[in-house]
Coordinates of C-alpha atoms and ligand atoms in Angstrom, one line a residue:
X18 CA -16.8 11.6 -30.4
X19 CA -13.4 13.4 -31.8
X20 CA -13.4 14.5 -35.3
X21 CA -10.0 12.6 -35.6
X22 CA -9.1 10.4 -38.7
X23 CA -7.4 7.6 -37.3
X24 CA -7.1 5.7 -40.5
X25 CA -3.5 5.4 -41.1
X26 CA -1.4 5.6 -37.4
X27 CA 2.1 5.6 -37.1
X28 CA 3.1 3.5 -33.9
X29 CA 6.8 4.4 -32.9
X30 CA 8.4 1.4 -30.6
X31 CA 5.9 -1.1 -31.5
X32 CA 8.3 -4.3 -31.2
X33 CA 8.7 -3.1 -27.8
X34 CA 6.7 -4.3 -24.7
X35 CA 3.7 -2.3 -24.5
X36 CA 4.4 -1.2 -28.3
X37 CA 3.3 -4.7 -29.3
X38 CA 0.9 -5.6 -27.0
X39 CA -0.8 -2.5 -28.4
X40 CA -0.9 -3.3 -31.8
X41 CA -2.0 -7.1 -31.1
X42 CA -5.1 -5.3 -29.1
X43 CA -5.7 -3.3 -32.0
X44 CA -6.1 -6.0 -34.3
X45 CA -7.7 -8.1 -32.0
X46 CA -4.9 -10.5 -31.2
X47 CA -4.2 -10.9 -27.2
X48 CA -1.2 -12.3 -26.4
X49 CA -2.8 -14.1 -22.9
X50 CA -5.9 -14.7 -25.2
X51 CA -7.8 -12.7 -22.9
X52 CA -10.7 -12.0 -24.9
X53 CA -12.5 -9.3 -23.2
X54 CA -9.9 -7.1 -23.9
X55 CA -10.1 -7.5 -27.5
X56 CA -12.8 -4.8 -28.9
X57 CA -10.5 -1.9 -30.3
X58 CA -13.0 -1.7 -32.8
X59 CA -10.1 -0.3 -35.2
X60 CA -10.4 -0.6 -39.1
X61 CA -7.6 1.6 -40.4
X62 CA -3.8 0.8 -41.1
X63 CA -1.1 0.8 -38.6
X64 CA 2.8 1.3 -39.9
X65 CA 5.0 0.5 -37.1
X66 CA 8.1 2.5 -37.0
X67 CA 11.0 0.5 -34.9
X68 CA 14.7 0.5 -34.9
X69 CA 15.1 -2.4 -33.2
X70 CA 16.8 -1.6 -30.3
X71 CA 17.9 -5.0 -27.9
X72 CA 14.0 -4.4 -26.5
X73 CA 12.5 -4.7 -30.1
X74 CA 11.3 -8.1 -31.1
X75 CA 9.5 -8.2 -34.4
X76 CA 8.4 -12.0 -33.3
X77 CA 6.0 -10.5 -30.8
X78 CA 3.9 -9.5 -33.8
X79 CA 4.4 -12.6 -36.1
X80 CA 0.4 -12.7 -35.3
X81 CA -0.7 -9.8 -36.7
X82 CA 2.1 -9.9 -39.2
X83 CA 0.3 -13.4 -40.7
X84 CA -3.0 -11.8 -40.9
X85 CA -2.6 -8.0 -41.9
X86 CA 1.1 -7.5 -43.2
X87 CA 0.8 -5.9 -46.5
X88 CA -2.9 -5.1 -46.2
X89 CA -3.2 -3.2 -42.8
X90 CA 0.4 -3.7 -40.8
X91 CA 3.1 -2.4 -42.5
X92 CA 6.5 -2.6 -40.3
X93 CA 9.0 0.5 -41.2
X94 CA 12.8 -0.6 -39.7
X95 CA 14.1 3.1 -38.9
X96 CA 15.5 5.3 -36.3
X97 CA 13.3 8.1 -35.0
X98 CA 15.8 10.9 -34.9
X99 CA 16.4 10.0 -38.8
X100 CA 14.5 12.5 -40.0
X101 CA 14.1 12.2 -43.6
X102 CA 12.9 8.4 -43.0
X103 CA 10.4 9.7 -40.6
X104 CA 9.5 12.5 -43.7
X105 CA 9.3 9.1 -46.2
X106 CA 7.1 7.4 -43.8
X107 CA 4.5 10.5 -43.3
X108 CA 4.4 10.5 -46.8
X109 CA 3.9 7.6 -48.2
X110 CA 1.6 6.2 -45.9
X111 CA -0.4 9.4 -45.6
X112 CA -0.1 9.4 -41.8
X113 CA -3.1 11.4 -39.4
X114 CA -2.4 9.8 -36.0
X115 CA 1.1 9.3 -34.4
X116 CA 0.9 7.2 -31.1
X117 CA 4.4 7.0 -29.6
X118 CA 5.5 5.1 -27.1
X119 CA 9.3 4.8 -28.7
X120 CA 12.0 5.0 -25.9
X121 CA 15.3 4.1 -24.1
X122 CA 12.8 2.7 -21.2
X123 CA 15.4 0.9 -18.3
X124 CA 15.9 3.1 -15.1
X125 CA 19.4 1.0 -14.4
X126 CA 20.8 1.6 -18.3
X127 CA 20.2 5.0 -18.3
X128 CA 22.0 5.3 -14.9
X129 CA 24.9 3.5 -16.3
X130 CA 24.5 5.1 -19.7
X131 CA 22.2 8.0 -20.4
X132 CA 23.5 9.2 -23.8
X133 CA 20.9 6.8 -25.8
X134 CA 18.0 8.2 -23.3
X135 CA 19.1 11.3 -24.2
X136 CA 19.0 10.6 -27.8
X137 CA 16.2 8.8 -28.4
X138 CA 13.8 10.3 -26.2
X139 CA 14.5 13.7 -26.3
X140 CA 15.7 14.1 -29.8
X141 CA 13.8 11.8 -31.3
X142 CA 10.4 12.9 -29.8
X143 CA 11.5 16.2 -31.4
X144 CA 11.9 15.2 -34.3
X145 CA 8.5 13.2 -34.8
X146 CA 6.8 16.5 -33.1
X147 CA 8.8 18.6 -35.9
X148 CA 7.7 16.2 -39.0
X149 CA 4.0 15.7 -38.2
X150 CA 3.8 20.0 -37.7
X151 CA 5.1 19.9 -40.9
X152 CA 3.6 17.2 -42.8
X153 CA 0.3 18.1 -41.5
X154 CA 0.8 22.3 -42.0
X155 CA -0.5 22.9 -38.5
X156 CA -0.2 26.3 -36.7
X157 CA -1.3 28.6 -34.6
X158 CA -3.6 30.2 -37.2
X159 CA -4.3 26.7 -38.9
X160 CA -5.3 23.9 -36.3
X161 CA -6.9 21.0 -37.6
X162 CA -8.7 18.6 -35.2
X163 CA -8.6 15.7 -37.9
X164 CA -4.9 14.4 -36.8
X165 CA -3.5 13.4 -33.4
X166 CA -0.3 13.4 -32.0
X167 CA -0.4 11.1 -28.7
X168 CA 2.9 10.7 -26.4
X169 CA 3.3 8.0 -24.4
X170 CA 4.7 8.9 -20.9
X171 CA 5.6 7.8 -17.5
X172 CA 4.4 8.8 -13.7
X173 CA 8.7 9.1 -13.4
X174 CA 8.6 12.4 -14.1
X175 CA 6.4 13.6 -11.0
X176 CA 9.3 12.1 -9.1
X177 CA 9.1 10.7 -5.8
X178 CA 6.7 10.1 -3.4
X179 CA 6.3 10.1 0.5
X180 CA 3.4 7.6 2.6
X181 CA 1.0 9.4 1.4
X182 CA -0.9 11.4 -1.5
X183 CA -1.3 10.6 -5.0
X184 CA 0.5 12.1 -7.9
X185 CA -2.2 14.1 -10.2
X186 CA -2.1 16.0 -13.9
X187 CA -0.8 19.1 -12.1
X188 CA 2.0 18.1 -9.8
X189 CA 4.9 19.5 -10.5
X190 CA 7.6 17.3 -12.7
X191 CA 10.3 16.5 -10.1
X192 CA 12.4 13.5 -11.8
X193 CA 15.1 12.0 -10.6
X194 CA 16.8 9.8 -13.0
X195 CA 18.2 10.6 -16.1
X196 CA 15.3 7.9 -17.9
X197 CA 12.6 10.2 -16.0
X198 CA 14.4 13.3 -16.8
X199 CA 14.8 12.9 -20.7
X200 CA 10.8 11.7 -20.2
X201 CA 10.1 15.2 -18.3
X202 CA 12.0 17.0 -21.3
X203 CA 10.0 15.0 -23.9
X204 CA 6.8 15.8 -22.3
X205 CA 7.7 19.4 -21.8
X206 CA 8.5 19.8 -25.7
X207 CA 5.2 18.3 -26.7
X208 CA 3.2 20.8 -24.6
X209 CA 5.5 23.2 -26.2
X210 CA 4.3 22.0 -29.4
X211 CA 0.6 22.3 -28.7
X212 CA 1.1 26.2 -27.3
X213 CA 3.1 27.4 -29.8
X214 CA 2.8 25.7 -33.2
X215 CA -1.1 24.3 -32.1
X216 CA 0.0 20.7 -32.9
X217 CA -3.5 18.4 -31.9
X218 CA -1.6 16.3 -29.2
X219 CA -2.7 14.4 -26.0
X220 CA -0.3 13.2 -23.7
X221 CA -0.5 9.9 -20.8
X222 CA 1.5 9.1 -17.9
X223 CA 1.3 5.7 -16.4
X224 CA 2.5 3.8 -13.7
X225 CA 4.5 0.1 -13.7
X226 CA 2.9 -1.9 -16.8
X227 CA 3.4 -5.9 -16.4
X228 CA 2.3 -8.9 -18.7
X229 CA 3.7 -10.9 -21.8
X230 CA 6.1 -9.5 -23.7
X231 CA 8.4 -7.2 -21.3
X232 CA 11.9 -7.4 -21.8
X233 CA 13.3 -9.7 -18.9
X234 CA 15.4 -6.6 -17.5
X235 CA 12.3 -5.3 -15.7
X236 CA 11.3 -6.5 -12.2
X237 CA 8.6 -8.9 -12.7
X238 CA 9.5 -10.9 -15.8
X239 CA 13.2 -10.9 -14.1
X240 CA 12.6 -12.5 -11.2
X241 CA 10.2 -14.7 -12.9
X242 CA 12.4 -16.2 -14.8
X243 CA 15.7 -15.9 -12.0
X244 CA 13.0 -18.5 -10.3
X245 CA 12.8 -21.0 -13.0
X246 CA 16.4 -21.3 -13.7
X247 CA 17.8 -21.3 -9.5
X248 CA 19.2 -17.7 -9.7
X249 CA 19.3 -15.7 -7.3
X250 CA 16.5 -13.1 -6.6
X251 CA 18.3 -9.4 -6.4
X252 CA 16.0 -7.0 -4.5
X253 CA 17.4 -3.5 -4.6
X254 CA 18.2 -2.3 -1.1
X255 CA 15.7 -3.2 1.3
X256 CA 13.1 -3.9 -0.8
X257 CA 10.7 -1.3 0.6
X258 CA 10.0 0.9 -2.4
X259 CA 6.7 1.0 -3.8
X260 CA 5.3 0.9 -7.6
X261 CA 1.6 0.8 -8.2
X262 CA 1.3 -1.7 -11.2
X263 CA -1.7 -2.0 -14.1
X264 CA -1.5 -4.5 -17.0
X265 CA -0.3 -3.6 -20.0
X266 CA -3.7 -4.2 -21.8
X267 CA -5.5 -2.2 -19.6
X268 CA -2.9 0.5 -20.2
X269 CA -3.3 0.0 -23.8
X270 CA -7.1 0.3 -23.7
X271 CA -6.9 3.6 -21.9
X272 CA -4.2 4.9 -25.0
X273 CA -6.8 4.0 -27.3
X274 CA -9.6 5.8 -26.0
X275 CA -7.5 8.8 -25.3
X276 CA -6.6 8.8 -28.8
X277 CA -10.5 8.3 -29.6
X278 CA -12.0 10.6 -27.5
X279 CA -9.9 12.7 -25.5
X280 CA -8.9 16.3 -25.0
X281 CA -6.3 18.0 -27.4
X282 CA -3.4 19.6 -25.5
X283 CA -5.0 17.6 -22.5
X284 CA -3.0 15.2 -20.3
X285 CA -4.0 12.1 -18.5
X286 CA -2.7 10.0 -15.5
X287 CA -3.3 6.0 -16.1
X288 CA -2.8 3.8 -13.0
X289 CA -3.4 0.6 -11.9
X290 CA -4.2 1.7 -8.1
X291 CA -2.2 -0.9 -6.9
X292 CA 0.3 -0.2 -4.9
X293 CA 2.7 -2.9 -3.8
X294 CA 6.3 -3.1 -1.8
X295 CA 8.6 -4.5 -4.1
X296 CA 9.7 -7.1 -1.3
X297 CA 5.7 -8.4 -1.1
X298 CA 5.2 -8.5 -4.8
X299 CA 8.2 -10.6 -4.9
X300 CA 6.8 -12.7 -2.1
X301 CA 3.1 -12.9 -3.9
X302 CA 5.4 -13.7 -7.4
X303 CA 7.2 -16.8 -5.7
X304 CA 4.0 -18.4 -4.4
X305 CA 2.7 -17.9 -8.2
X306 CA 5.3 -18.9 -9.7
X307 CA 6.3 -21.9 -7.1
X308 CA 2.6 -22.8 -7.9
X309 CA 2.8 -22.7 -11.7
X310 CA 6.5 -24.1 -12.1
X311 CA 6.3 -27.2 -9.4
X312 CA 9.2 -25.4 -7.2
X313 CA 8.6 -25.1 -3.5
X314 CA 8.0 -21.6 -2.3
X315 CA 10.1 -21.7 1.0
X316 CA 12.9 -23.2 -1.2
X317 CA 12.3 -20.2 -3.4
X318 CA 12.5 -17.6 -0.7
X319 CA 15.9 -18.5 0.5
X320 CA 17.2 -16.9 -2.9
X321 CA 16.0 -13.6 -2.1
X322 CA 19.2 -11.4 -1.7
X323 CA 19.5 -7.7 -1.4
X324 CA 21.9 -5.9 -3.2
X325 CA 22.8 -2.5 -3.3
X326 CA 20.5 -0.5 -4.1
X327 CA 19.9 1.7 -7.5
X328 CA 21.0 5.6 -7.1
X329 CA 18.8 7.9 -6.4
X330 CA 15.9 5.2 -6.3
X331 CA 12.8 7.0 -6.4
X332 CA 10.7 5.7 -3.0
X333 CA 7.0 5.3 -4.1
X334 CA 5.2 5.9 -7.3
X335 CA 1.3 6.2 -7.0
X336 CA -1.1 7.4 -9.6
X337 CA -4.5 9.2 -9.1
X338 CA -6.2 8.3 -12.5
X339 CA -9.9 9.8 -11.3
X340 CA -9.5 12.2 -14.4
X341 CA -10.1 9.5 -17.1
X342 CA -12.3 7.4 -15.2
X343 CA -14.5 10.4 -15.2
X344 CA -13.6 12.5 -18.5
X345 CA -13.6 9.3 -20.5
X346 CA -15.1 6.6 -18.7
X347 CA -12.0 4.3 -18.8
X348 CA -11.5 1.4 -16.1
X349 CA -9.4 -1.2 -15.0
X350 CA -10.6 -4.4 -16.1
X351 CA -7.5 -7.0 -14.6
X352 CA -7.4 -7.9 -11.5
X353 CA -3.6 -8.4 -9.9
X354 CA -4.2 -11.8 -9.1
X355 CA -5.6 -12.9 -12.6
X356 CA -3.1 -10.7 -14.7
X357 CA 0.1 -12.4 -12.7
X358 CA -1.2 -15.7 -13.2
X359 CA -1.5 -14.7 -16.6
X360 CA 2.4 -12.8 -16.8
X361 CA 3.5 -16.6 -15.0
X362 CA 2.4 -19.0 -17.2
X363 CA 3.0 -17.0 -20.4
X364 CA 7.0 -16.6 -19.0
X365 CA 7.1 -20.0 -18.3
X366 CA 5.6 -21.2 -21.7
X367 CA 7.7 -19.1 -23.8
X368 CA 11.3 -20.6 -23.7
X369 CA 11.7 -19.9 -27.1
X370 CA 11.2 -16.4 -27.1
X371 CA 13.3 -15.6 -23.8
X372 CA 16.0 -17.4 -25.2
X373 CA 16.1 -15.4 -28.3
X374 CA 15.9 -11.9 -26.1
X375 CA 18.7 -13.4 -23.6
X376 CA 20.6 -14.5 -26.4
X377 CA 22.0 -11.4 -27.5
X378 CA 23.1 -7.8 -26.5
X379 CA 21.1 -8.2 -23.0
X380 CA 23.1 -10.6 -21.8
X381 CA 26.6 -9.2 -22.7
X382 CA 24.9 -5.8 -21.1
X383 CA 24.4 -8.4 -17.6
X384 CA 27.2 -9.4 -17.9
X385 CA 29.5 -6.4 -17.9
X386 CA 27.2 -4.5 -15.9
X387 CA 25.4 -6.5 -13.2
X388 CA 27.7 -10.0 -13.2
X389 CA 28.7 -8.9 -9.5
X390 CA 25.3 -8.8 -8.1
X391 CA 23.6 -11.6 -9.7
Ligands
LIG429 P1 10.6 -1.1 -24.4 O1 12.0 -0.8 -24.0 O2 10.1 -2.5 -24.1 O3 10.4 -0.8 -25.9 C1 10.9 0.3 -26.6 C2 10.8 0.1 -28.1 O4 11.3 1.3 -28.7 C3 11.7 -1.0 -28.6 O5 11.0 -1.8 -29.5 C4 12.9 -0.3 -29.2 O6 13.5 -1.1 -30.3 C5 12.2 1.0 -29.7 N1 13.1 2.1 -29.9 C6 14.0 2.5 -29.0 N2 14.8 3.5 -29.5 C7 14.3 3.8 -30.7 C8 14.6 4.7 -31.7 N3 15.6 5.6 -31.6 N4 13.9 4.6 -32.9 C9 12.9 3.7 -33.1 N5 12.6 2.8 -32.2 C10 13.3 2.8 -31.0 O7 9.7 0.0 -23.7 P2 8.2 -0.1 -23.1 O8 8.3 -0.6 -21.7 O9 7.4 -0.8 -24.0 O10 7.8 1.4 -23.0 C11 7.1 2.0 -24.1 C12 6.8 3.5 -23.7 O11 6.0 3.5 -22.5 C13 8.0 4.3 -23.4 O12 7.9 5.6 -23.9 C14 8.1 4.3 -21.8 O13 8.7 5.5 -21.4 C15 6.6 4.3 -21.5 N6 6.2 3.7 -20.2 C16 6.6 2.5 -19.9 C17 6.2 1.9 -18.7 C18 6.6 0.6 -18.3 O14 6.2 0.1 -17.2 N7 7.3 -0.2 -19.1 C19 5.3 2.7 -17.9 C20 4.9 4.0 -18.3 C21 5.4 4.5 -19.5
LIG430 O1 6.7 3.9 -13.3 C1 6.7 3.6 -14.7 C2 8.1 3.1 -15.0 O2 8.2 1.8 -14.6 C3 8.4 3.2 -16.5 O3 8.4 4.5 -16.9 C4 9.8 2.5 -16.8 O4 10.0 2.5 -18.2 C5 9.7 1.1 -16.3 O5 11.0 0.5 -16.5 C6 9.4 1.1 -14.8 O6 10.5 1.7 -14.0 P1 10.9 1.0 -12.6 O7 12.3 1.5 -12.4 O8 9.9 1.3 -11.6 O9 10.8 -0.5 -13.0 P2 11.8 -1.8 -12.7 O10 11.1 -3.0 -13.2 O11 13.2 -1.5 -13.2 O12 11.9 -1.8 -11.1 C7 10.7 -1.9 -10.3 C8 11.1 -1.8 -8.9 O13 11.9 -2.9 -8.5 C9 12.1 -0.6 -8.6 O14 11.8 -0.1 -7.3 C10 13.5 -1.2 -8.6 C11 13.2 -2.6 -8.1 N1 14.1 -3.7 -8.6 C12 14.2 -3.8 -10.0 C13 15.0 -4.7 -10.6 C14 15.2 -4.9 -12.0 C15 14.7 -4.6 -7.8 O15 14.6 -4.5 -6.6 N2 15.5 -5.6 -8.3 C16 15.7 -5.7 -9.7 O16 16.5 -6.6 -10.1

């Protein structure tokens, strides 16, 4: 057991994908109602710092919102390279804890734009670091072991992988894109933060989260719903690459209990050891879907088409995650099958909030961007 606080976190990118489904696990409110899941056990306060980027949705916490919005939720509409509204929020709401999974997060947008990556996930990691140092007068002479800093990170940075071998908490960064890159850079300025000012941090990197929630730019929910409404099914190339892919609740539980219990200036690898060809998970993701949304899976297949395939596409990702299994006893509770079956049906029984996402930015962003190759 830490010595940590933990009473009033700051969550940075919580309208986000897995920003959201973490604060719904920590106040005990699953999105696929998945109830084992739901034990964070937390009784603090949570302000959740979002600027509402086209991945935001505030909607995805209208749950927790309903039950603890002025009481224990308090949502904080702000940029995190503005500084002096990040200095307003670590004041006011006496802030110990900072988990932050804020982020420019699509591979293909930072290919086709990488100043915002560049921005957000460099500077503004920077800038959080800078504030809490501050806020909380840590140094080298004065570390505390009451406040956290935890950064949310990606297995990108390790870079690419051959057939074999795992990427671990020492291989080297290697990444390739300029998403994984501004990610390496963040990462590298939070260590930087632990050696030289003595900022209490802990740091993840995880593989390919799915489940409710993720913005339908990302392989899984895409092709999802490209099924449901007769699109075509674009696989990059030929479809061989490989991503190993964990549910985002079981990614979420692992954050939780790093921020509990783990290390200061430690780092820790999360995977879902489960590694797939994107061309078979697209195969396994028509018969579920065929099954769940009365379409016929041969029909299904015929709308596979590979397009040309993303620069510098990074060939296998694949996580060994044996460090906190041991050091903290964390484990994968979703099985592929059940979790996909879960990611199905909530897609297909949530028109209302896909076509709010589609509705806006995303779709002019398609549009200019990918109308060739849909
Ligand atoms: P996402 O794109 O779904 O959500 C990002 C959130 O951050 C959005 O709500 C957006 O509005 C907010 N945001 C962006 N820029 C901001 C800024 N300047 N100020 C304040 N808020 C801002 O991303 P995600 O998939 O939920 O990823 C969350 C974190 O997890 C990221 O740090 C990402 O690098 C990391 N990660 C993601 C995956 C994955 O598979 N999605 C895997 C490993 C790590
Ligand atoms: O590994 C963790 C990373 O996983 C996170 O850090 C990123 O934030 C997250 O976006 C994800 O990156 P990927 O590039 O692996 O995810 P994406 O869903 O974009 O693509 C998964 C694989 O599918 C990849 O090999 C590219 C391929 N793909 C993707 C899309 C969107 C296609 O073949 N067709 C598509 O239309």
């Amino acid at each position: 057991m830490s010595d940590r606080k933990l009473k009033n976190i700051l969550v940075t990118g919580g309208c986000g994908f897995i920003g959201s489904n973490f604060i719904n696990y920590m106040f005990g409110q699953s999105a696929t109602g998945s109830r084992e899941f739901m034990d964070s056990g937390f009784d603090g306060r949570i302000v959740n710092v979002d600027c509402l980027t086209y991945a935001g949705n505030p909607d995805n916490l209208s749950g927790v919102q309903k039950a603890f919005g002025g009481t224990r939720y308090f949502f904080e509409k702000a940029d995190i390279c503005d500084r002096s509204a990040i200095e307003r929020i670590f004041k006011q709401y006496d802030i110990d804890t900072v988990i932050h999974f804020a982020a420019e997060s699509h591979v293909d947008r930072s290919i086709l734009g990488p100043e915002a990556f560049i921005k957000t996930n460099i500077m503004g990691t920077y800038t959080l670091l800078d504030v809490a140092r501050k806020f909380w007068n840590v140094s080298l002479d004065n570390q505390r072991d009451d406040v956290l800093f935890h950064h949310i990170s990606t297995d990108e940075v390790y870079g690419s992988l051959g057939e074999t071998g795992y990427f671990t908490e020492t291989t080297p960064y290697d990444p390739r894109s300029p998403y994984s890159a501004s990610k390496a850079s963040s990462d590298h300025i939070v260590m930087a933060y632990y050696h030289t000012y003595g900022l209490p941090i802990t740091l993840s990197n995880c593989t390919n989260n799915y489940g409710p929630y993720q913005f339908p730019e990302k392989l899984i929910p895409l092709m999802i719903l490209n099924m449901q409404e007769g699109k075509n099914l674009p696989v990059y190339g030929e479809g061989k690459n490989i991503r190993d892919w964990i549910y985002v609740e079981d990614h979420n539980r692992a954050v939780w209990q790093i921020v509990k219990d783990g290390i200061t200036g430690q780092k820790y690898n999360i995977g879902g050891e489960n590694e797939w060809q994107n061309i078979k998970l697209l195969d396994k993701l028509i018969e579920l879907t065929a099954k769940e949304a009365g379409l016929n899976a041969d029909d299904v297949r015929k709308t596979i088409v590979h397009v040309k395939d993303r620069p510098g596409h990074d060939a296998r990702y694949a996580i060994d995650c044996a460090k906190i299994k041991k050091e903290l006893g964390w484990e994968r509770k979703m099985t592929f099958e059940e979790g996909l079956t879960l990611t199905v049906k909530w897609y297909l029984s949530h028109k209302e909030w896909i076509e709010r996402v589609q509705s806006g930015e995303y779709l002019k962003w398609i549009d200019s961007n990918y109308a060739g190759r849909k």
